[in-house]
mmCIF file with all atom_site columns, C-alpha atoms in Angstrom:
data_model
loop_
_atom_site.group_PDB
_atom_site.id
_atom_site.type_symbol
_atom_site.label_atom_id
_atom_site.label_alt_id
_atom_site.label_comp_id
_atom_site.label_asym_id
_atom_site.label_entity_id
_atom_site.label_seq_id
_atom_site.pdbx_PDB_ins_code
_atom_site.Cartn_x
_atom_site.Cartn_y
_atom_site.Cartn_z
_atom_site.occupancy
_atom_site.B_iso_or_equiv
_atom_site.pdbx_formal_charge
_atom_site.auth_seq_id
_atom_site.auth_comp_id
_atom_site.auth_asym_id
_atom_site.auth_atom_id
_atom_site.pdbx_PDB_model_num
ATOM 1   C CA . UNK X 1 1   ? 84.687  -75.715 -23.488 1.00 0.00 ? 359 UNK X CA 1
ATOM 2   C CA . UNK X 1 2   ? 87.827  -77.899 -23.684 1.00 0.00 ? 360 UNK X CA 1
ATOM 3   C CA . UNK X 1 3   ? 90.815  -76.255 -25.173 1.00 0.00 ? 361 UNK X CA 1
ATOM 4   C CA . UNK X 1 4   ? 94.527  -77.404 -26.227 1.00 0.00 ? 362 UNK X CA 1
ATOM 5   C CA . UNK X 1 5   ? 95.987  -79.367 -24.042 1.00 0.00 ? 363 UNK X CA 1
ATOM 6   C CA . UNK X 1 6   ? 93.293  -79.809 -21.587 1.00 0.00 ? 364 UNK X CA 1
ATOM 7   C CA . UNK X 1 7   ? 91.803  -82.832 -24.660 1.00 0.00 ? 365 UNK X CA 1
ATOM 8   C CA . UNK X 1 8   ? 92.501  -86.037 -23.087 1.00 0.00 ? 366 UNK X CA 1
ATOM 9   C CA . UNK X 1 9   ? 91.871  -88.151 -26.172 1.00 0.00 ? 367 UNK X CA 1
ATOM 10  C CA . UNK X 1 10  ? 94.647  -89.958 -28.258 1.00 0.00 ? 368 UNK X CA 1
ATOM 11  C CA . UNK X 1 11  ? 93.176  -88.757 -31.806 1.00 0.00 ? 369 UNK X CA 1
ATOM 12  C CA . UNK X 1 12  ? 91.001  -85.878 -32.723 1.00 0.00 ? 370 UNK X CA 1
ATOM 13  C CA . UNK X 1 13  ? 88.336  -85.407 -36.158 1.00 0.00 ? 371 UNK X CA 1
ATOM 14  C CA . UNK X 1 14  ? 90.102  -82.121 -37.161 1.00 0.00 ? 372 UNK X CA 1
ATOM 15  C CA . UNK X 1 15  ? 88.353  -79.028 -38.682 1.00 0.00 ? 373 UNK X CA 1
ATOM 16  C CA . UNK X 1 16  ? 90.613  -76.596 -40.128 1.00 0.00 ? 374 UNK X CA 1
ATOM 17  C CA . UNK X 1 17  ? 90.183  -72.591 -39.472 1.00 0.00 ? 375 UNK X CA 1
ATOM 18  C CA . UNK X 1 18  ? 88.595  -72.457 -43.023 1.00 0.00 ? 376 UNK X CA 1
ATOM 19  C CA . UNK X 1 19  ? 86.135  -75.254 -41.885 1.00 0.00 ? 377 UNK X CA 1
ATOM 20  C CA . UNK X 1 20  ? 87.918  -77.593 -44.184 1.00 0.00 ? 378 UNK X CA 1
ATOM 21  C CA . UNK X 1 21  ? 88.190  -80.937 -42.867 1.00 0.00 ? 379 UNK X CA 1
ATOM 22  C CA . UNK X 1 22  ? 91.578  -82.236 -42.481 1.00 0.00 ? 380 UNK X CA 1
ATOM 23  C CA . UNK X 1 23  ? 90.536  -85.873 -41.050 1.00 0.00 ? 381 UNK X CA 1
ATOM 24  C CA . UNK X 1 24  ? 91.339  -87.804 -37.991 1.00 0.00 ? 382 UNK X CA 1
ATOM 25  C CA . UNK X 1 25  ? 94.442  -86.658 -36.624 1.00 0.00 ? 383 UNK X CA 1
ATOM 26  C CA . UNK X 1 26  ? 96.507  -87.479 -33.189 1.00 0.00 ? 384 UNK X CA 1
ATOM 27  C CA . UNK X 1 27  ? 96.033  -84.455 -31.117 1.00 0.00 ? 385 UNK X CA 1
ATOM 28  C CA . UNK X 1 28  ? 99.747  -84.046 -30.368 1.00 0.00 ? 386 UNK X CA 1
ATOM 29  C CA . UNK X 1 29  ? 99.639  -83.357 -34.540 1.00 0.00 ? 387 UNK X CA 1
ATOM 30  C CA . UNK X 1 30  ? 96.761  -81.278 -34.049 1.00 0.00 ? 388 UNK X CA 1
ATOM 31  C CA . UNK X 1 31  ? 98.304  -78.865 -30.940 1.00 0.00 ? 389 UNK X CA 1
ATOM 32  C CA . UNK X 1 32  ? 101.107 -78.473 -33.192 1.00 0.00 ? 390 UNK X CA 1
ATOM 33  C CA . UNK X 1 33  ? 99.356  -77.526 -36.174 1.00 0.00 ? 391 UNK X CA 1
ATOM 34  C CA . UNK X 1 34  ? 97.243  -74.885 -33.844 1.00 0.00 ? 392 UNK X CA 1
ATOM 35  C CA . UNK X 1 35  ? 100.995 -73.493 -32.665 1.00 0.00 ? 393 UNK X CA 1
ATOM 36  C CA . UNK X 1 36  ? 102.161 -72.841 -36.374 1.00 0.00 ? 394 UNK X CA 1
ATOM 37  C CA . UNK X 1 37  ? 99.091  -71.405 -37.054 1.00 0.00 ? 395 UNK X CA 1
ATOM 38  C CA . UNK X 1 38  ? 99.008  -69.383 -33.309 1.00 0.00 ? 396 UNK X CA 1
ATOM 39  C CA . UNK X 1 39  ? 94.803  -70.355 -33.086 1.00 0.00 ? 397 UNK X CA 1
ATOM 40  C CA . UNK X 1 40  ? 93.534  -72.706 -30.831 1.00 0.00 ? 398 UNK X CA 1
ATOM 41  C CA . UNK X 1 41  ? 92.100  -76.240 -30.469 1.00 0.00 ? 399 UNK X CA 1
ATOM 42  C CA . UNK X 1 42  ? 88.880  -76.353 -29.488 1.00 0.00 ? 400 UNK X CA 1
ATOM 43  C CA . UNK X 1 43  ? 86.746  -79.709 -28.848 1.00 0.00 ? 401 UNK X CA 1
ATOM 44  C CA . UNK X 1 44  ? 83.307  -79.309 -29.871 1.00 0.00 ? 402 UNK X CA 1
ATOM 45  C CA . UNK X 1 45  ? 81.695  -82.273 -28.363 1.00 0.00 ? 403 UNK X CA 1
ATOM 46  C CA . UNK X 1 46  ? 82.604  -85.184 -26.211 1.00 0.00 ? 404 UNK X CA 1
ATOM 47  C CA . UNK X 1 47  ? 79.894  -87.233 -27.526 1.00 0.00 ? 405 UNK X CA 1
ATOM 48  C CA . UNK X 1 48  ? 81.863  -89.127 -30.311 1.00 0.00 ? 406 UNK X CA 1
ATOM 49  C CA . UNK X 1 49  ? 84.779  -90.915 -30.890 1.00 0.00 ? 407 UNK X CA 1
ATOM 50  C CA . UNK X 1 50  ? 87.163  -89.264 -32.015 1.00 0.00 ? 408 UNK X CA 1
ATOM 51  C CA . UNK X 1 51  ? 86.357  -86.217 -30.781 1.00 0.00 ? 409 UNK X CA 1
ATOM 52  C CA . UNK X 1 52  ? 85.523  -83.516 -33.106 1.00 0.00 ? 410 UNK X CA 1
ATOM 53  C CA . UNK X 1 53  ? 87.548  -80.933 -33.323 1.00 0.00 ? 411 UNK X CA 1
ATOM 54  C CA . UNK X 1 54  ? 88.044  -77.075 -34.653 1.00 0.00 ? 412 UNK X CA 1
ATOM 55  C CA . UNK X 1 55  ? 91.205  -75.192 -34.968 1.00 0.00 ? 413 UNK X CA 1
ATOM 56  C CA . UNK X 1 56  ? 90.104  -71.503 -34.302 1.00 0.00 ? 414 UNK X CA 1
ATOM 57  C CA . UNK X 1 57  ? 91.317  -67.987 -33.264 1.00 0.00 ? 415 UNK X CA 1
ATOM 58  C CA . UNK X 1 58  ? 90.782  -67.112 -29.630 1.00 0.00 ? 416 UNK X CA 1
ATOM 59  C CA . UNK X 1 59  ? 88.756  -63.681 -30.892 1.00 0.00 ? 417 UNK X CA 1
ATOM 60  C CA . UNK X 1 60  ? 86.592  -65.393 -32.966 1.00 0.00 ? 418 UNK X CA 1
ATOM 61  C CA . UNK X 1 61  ? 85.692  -68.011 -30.566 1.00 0.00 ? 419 UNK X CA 1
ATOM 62  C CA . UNK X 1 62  ? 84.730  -65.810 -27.857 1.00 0.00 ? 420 UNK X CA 1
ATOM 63  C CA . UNK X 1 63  ? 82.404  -63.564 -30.344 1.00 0.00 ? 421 UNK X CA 1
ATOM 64  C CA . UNK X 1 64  ? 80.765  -66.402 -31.842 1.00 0.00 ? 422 UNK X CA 1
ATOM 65  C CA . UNK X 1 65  ? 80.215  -67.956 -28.346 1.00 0.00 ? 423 UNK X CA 1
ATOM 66  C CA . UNK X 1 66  ? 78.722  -64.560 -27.790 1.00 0.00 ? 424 UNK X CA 1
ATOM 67  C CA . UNK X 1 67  ? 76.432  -64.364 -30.422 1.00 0.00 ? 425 UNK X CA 1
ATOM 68  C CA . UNK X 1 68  ? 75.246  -67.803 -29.829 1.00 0.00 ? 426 UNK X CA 1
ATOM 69  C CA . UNK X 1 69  ? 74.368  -67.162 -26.528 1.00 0.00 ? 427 UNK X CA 1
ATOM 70  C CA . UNK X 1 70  ? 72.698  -63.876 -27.589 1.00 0.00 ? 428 UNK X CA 1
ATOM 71  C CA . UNK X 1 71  ? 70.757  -65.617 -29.863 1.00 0.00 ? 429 UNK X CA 1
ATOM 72  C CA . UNK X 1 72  ? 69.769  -68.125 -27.436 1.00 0.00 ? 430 UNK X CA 1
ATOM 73  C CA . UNK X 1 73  ? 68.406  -65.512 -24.789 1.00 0.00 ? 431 UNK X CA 1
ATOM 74  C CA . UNK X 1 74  ? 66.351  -63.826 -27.572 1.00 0.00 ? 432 UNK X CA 1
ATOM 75  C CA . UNK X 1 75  ? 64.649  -66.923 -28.485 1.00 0.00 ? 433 UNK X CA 1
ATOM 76  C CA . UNK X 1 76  ? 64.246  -68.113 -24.885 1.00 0.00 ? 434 UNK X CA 1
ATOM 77  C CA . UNK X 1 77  ? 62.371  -64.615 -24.520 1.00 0.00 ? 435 UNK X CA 1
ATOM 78  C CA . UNK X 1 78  ? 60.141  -64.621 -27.691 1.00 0.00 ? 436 UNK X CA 1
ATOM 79  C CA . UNK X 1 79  ? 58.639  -62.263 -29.841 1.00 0.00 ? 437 UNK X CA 1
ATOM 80  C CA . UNK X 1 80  ? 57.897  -58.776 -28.356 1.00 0.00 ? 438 UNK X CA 1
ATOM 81  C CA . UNK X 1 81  ? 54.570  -56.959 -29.389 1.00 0.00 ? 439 UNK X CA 1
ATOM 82  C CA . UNK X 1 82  ? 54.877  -53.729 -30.658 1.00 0.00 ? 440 UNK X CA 1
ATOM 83  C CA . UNK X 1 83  ? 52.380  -51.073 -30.455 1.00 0.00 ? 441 UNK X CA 1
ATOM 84  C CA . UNK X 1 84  ? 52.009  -48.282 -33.500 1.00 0.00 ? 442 UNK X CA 1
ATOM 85  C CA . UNK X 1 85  ? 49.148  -45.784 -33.618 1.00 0.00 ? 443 UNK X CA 1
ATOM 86  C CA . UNK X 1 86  ? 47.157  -44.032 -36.004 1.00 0.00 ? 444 UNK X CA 1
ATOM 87  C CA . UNK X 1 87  ? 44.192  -41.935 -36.801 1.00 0.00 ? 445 UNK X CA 1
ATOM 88  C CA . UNK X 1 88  ? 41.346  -42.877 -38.738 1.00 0.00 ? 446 UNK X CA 1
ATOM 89  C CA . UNK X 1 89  ? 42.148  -39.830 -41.556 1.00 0.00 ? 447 UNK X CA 1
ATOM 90  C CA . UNK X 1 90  ? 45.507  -40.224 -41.696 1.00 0.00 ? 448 UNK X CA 1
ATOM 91  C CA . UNK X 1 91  ? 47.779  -38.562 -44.609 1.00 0.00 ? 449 UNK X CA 1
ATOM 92  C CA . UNK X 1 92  ? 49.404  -40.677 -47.278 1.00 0.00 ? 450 UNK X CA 1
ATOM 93  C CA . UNK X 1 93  ? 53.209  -39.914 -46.248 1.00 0.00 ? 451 UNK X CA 1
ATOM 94  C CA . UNK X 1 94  ? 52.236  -40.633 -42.573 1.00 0.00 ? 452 UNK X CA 1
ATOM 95  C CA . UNK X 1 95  ? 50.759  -43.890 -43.397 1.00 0.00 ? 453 UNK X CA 1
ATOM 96  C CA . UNK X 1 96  ? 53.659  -44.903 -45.575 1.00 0.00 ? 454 UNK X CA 1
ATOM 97  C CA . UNK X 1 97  ? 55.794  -44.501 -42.889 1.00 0.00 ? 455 UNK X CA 1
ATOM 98  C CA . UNK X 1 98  ? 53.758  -46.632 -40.412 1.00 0.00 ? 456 UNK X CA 1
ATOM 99  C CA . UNK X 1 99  ? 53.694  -49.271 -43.226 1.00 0.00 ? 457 UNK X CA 1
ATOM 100 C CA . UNK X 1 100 ? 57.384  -49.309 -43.647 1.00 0.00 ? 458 UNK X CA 1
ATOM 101 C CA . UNK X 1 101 ? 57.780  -49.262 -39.648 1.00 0.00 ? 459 UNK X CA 1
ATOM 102 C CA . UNK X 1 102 ? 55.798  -51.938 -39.238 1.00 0.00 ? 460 UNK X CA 1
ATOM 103 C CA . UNK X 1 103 ? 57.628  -54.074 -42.087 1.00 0.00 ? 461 UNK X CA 1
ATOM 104 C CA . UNK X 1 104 ? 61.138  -53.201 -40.470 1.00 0.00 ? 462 UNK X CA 1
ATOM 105 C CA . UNK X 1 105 ? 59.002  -54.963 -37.087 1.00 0.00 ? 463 UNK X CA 1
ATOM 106 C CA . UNK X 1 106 ? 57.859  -57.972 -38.485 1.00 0.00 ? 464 UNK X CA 1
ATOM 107 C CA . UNK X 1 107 ? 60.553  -58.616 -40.461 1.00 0.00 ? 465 UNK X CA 1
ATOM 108 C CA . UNK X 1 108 ? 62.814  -58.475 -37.370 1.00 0.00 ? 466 UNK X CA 1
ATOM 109 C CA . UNK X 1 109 ? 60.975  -61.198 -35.748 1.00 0.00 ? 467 UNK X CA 1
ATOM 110 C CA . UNK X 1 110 ? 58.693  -59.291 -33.448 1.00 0.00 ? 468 UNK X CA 1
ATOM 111 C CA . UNK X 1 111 ? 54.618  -58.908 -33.395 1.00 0.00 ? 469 UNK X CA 1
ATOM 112 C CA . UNK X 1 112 ? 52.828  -55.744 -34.236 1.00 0.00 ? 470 UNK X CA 1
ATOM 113 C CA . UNK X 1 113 ? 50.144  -54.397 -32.682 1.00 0.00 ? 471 UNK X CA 1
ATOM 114 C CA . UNK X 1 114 ? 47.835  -51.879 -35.065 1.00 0.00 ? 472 UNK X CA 1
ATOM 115 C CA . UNK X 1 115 ? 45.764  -49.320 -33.297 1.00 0.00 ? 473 UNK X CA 1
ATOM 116 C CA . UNK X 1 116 ? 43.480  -47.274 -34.559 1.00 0.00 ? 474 UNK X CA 1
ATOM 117 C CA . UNK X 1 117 ? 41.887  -44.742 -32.030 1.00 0.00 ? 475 UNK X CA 1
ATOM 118 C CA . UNK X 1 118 ? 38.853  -43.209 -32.433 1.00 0.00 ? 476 UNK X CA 1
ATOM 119 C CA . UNK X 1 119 ? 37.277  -39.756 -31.722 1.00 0.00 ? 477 UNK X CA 1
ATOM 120 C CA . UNK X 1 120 ? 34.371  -39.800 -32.916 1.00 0.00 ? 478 UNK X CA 1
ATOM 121 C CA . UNK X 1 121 ? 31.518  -41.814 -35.544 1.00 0.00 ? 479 UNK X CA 1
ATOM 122 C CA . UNK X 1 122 ? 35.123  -42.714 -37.368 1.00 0.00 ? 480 UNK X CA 1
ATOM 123 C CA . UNK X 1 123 ? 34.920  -46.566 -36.573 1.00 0.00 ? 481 UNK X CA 1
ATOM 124 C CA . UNK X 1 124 ? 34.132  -48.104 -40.184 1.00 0.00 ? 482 UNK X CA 1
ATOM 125 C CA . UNK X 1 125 ? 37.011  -45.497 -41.697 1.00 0.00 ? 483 UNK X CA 1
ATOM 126 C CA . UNK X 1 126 ? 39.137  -46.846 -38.933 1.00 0.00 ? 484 UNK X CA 1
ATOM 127 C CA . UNK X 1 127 ? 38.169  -50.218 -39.643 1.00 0.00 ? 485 UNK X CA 1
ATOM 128 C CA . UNK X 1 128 ? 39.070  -49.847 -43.167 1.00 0.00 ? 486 UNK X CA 1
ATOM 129 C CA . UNK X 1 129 ? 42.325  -48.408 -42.968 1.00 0.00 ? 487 UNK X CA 1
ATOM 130 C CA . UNK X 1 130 ? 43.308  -51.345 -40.730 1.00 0.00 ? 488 UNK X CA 1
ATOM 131 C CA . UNK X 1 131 ? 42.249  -53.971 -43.271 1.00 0.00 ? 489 UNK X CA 1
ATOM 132 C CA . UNK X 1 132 ? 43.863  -52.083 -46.063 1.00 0.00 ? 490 UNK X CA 1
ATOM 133 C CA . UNK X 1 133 ? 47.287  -52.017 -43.835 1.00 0.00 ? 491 UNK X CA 1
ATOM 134 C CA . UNK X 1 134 ? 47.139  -55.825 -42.893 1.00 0.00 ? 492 UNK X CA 1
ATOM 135 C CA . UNK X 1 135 ? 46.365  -57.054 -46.606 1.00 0.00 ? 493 UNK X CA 1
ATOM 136 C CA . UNK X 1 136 ? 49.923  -54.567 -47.677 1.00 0.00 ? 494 UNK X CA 1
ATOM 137 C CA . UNK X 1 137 ? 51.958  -56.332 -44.342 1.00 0.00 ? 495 UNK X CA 1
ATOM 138 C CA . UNK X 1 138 ? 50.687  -59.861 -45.558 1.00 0.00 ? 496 UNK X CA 1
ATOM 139 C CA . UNK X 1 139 ? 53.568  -60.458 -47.167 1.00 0.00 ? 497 UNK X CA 1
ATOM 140 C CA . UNK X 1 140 ? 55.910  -60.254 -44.307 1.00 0.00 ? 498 UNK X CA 1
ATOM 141 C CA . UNK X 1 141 ? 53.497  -61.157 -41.571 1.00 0.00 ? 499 UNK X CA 1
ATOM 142 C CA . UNK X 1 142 ? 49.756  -63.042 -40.771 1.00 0.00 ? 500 UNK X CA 1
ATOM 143 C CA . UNK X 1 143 ? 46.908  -61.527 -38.899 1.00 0.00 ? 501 UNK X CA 1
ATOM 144 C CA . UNK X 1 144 ? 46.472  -63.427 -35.751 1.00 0.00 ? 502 UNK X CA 1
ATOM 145 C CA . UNK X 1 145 ? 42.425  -62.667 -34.815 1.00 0.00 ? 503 UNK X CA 1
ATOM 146 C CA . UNK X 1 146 ? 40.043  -60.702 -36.393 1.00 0.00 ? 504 UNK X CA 1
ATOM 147 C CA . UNK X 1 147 ? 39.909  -57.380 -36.181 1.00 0.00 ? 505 UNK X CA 1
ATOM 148 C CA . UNK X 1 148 ? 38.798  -55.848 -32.675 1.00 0.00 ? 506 UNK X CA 1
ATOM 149 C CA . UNK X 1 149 ? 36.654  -52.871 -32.588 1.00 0.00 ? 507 UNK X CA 1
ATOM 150 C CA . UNK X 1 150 ? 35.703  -51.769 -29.328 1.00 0.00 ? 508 UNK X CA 1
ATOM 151 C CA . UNK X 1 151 ? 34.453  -48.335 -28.085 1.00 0.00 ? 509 UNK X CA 1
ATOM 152 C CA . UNK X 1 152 ? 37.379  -46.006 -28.856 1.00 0.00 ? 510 UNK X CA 1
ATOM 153 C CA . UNK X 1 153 ? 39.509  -48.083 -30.883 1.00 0.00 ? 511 UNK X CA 1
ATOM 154 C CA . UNK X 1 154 ? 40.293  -50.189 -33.368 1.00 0.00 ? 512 UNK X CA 1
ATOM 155 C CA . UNK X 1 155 ? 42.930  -53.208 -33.045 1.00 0.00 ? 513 UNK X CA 1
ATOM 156 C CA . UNK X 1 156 ? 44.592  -55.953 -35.272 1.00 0.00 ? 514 UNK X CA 1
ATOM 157 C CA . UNK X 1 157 ? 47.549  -57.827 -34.078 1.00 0.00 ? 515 UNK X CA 1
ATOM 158 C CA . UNK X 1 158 ? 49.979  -58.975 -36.543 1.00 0.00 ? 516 UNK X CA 1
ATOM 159 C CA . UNK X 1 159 ? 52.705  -62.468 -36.476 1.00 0.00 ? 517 UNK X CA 1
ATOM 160 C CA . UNK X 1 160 ? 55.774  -62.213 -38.209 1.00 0.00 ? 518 UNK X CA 1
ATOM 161 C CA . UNK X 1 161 ? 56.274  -64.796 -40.584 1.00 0.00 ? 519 UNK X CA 1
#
């Protein structure tokens, strides 16, 4: 990051602090516009000619570089997969919060794993009550197999969107 008077170049693309674009303007102009205003002169690229340019308080710099960069780690990592649990005879309130917990999970980018364990001869209730949950989550996520039912449980993984 090259700021103030560490530019080099004769004439800078200016971006105001409102993201208004003030043109191409010599950057002795441009430090002295940052002064009045007491924000800083930031080059965004060296890439071009003129260099581009934003005028921009030092706080809101460093949180936006922060954010970026937060950003950027979270996508480097990926989605997580969550796990939530139920029971085959589950009660209406209970399921309606699993629904809406699973929503707030997809919809935050992450995958959600559905399981369903099983006790005893429950498998096809269990089986239904995961079909019946991924057709209400379709609409903020996409089943990625089938559903899996093995020996004492039942499993569908969901995508976000």
């Amino acid at each position: 990051m090259i700021m103030n008077e560490k530019i080099k170049a004769s004439e800078v693309l200016l971006i105001g602090v409102n993201g208004e674009d003030l043109g191409i303007v010599p950057t002795k102009e441009a430090l002295k516009m940052a002064k009045e205003l007491e924000v800083d002169l930031v080059c965004q690229s060296l890439a071009s000619s003129p260099p581009p340019c934003r005028l921009v308080s030092r706080t809101d710099f460093k949180q936006q570089a922060i954010q970026d960069s937060a950003k950027s780690r979270k996508a480097e990592k990926g989605p997580k997969l969550k796990e939530i649990r139920l029971s085959a005879f589950i009660e209406d309130h209970d399921y309606d919060t699993k629904k809406r917990q699973a929503e707030r999970i997809l919809v935050a980018g992450d995958s959600v794993q559905l399981t369903v364990r099983l006790e005893k001869k429950e498998s096809q209730e269990a089986k239904k009550l995961v079909e019946e949950l991924v057709r209400e989550l379709a609409h903020c996520g996409k089943q990625e197999k089938g559903i899996q039912v093995s020996g004492k449980q039942v499993i569908a993984v969901m995508l976000p969107l």
